[in-house]
CSV table of C-alpha atoms in Angstrom, one decimal:
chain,number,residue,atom,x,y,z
A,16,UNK,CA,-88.4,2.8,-17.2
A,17,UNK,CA,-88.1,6.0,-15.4
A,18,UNK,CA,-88.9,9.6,-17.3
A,19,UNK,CA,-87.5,12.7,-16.4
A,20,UNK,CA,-89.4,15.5,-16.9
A,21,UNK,CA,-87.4,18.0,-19.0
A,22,UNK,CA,-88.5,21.8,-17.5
A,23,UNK,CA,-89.5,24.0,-19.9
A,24,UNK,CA,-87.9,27.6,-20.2
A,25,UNK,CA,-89.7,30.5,-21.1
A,26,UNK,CA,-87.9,33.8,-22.0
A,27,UNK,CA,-89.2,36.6,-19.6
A,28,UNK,CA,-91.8,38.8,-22.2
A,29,UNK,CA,-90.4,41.7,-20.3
A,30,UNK,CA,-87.3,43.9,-21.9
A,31,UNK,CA,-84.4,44.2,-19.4
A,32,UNK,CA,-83.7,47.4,-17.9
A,33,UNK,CA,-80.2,48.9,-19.7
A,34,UNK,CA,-78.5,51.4,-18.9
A,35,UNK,CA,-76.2,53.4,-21.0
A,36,UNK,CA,-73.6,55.3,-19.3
A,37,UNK,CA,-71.1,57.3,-21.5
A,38,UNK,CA,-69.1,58.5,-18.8
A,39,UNK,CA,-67.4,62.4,-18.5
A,40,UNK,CA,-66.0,64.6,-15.8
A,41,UNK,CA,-68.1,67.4,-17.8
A,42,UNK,CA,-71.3,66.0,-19.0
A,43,UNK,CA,-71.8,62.3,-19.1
A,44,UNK,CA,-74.6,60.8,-20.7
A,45,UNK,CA,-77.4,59.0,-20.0
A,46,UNK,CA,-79.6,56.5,-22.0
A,47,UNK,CA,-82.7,53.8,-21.5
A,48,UNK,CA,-84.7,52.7,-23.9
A,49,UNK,CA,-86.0,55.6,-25.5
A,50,UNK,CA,-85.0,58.2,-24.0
A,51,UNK,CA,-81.4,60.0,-23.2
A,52,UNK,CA,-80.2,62.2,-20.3
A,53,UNK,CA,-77.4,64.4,-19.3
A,54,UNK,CA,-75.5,64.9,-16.1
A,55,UNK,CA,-73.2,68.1,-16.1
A,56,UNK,CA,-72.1,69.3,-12.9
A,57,UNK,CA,-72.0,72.8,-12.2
A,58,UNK,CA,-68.9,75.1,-13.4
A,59,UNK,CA,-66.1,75.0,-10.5
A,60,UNK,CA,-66.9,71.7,-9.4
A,61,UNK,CA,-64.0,69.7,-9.1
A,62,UNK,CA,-62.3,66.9,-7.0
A,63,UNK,CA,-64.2,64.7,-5.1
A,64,UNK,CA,-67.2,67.0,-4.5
A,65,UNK,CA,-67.6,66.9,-8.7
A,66,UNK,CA,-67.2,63.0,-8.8
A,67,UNK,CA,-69.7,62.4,-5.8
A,68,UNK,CA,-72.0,64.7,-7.7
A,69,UNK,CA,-71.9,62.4,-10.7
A,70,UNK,CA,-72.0,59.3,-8.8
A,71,UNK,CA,-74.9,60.4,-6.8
A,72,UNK,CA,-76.9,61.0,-10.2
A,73,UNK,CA,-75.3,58.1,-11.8
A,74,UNK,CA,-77.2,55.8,-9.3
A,75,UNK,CA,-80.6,57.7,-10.1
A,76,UNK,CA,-80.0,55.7,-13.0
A,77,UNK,CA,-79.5,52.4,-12.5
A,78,UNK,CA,-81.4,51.5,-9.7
A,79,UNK,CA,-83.4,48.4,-10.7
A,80,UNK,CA,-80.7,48.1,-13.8
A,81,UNK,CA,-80.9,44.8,-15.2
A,82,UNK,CA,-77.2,45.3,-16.8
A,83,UNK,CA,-75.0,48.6,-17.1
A,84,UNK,CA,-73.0,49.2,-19.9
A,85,UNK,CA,-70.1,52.0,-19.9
A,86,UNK,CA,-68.3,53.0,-22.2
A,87,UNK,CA,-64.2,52.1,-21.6
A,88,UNK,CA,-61.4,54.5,-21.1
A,89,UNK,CA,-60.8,56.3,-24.9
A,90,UNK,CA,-56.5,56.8,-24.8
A,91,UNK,CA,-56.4,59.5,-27.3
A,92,UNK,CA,-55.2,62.8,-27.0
A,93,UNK,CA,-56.7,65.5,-25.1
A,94,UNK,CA,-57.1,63.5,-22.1
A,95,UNK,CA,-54.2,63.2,-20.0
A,96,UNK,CA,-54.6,66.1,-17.4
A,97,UNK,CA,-57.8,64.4,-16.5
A,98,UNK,CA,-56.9,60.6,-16.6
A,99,UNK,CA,-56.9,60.0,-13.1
A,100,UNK,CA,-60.2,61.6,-12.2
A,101,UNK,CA,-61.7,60.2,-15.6
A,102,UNK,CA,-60.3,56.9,-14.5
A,103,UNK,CA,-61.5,57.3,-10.8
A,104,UNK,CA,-64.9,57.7,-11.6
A,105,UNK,CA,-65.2,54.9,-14.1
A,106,UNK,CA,-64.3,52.8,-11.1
A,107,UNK,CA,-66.8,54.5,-8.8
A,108,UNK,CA,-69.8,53.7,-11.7
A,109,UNK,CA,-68.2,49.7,-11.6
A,110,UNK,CA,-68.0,49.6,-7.6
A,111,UNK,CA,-71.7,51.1,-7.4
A,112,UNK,CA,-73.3,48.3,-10.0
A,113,UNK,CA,-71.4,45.8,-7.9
A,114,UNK,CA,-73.0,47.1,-4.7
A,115,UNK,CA,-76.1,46.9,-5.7
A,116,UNK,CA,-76.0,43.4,-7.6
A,117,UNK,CA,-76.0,45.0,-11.5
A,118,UNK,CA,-73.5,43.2,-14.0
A,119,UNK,CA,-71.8,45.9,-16.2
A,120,UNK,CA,-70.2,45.9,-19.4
A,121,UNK,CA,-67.2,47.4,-20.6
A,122,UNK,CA,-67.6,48.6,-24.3
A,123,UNK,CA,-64.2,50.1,-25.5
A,124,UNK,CA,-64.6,53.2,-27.8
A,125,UNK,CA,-63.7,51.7,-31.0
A,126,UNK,CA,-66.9,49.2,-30.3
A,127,UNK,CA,-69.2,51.5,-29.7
A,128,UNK,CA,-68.5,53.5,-32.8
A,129,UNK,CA,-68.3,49.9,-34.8
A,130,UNK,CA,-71.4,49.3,-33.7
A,131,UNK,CA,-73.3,52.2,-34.9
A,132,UNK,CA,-71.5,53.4,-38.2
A,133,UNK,CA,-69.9,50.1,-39.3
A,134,UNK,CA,-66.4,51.7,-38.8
A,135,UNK,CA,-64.4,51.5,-35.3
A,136,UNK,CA,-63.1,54.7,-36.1
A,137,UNK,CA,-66.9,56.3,-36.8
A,138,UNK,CA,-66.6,60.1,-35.6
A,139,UNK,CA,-69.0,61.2,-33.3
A,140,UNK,CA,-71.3,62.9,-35.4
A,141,UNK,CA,-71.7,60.1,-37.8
A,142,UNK,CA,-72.7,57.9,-34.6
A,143,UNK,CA,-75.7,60.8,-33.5
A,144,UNK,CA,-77.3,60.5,-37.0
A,145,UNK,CA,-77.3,56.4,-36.8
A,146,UNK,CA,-78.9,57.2,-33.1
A,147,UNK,CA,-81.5,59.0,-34.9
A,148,UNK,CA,-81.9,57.2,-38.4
A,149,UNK,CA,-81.6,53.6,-36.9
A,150,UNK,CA,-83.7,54.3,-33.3
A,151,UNK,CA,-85.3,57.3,-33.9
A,152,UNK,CA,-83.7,59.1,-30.8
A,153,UNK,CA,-82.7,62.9,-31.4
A,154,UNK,CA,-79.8,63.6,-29.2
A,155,UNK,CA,-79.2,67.9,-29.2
A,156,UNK,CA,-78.0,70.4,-27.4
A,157,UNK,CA,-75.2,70.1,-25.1
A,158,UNK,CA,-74.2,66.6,-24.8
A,159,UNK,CA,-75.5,65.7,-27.6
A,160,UNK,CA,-72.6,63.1,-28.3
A,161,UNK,CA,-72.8,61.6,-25.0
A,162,UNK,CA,-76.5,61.3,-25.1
A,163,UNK,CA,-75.8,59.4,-28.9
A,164,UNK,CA,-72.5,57.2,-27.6
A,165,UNK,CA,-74.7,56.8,-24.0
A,166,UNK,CA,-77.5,55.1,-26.8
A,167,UNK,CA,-75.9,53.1,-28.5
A,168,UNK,CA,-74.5,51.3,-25.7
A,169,UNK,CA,-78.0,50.9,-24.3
A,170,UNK,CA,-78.7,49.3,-27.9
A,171,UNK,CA,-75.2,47.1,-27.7
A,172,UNK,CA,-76.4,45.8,-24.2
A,173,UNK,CA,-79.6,44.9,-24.9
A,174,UNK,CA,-78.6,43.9,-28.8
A,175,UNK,CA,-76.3,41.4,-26.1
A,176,UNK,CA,-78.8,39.9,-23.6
A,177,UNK,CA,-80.9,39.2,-26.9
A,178,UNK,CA,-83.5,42.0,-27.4
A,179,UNK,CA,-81.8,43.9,-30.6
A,180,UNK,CA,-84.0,47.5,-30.4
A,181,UNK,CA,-83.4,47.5,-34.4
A,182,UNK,CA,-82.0,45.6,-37.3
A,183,UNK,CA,-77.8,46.2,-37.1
A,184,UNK,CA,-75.9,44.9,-40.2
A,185,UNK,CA,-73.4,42.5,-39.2
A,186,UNK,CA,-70.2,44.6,-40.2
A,187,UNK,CA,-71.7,46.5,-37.7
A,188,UNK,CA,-72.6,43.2,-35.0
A,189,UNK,CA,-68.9,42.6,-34.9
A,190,UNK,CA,-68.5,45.8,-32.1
A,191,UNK,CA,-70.3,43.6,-29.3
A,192,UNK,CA,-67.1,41.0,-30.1
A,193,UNK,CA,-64.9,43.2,-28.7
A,194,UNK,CA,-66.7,44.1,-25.3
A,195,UNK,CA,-66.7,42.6,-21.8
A,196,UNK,CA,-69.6,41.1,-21.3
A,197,UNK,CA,-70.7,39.9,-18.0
A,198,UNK,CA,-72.6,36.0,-17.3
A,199,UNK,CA,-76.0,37.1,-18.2
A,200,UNK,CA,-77.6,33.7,-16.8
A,201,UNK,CA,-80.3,35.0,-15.0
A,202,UNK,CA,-80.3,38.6,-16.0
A,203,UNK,CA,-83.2,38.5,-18.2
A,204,UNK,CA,-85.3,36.3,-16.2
């Protein structure tokens, strides 16, 4: 009789490297583990010299990225003038992850908030104070918001690939459901 070794698979000790990227035309935040960022491009700055701007800091970021997770397109009001540049750039963020061999996530809005407060419609400022009671993270001054929402999907993508930064209730577990994940096989090796 013939035996077949079995191999043996040993989870890498190491934490992936996740980015959080709460993307904005104005000020788009920023977030690894433990610590957030801003990027807010000068006053004036529009068009395609505003978006390269972004994109250029943008890949600061996530070079050596394990996984990439940005938050999706939010369809409420307010937005509409800027849709198409919003829209471009999330694009731009997805086609730079793909050139350089990073998986991204999508997390819609409603997730993200789910994820932090419990509640898919969790207001912005009840997500900051579960950045900073649940991680210990202070996210102030301008940006703020995006620093918090940037956060918590840095926690939701890590949270995914299986290294939770915290305890999360599962009321609030149920937000990673609802976002497009990428194969991790191999991510955390």
């Amino acid at each position: 009789m013939t035996t077949v070794a079995t191999p043996t698979v040993v989870q890498s000790t190491t934490v992936p490297k996740v980015i959080g990227l709460d993307l904005s035309l104005t000020c788009t935040g920023v977030a690894g583990e433990g610590w957030t960022d801003i990027i807010r491009p000068r006053t004036g700055l529009r068009g395609h010299p505003r978006l390269a701007f972004i994109i250029e800091r943008v890949n600061d970021h996530i070079l050596g990225a394990d996984l990439v997770v940005i938050e999706g397109p939010s369809f409420g009001g307010g937005v509409a003038h800027r849709h198409e540049d919003l829209a471009g750039l999330r694009v731009m963020v997805r086609h730079a992850c793909w050139r350089r061999g990073i998986p991204y996530a999508v997390v819609p809005p409603s997730c993200r908030a789910l994820y932090a407060t419990g509640k898919g419609s969790g207001s912005k400022g009840a997500v900051r104070d579960s950045v900073r009671t649940r991680y210990g993270i202070e996210c102030d001054g301008p940006g703020r918001y995006d620093q918090a929402d940037a956060y918590i999907l840095l926690a939701m993508g890590l949270h995914h690939l299986g290294w939770p930064l915290a305890v999360v209730p599962d009321t609030h577990r149920r937000g990673l459901d609802g976002s497009q994940w990428p194969t991790t096989e191999g991510l955390a090796a």
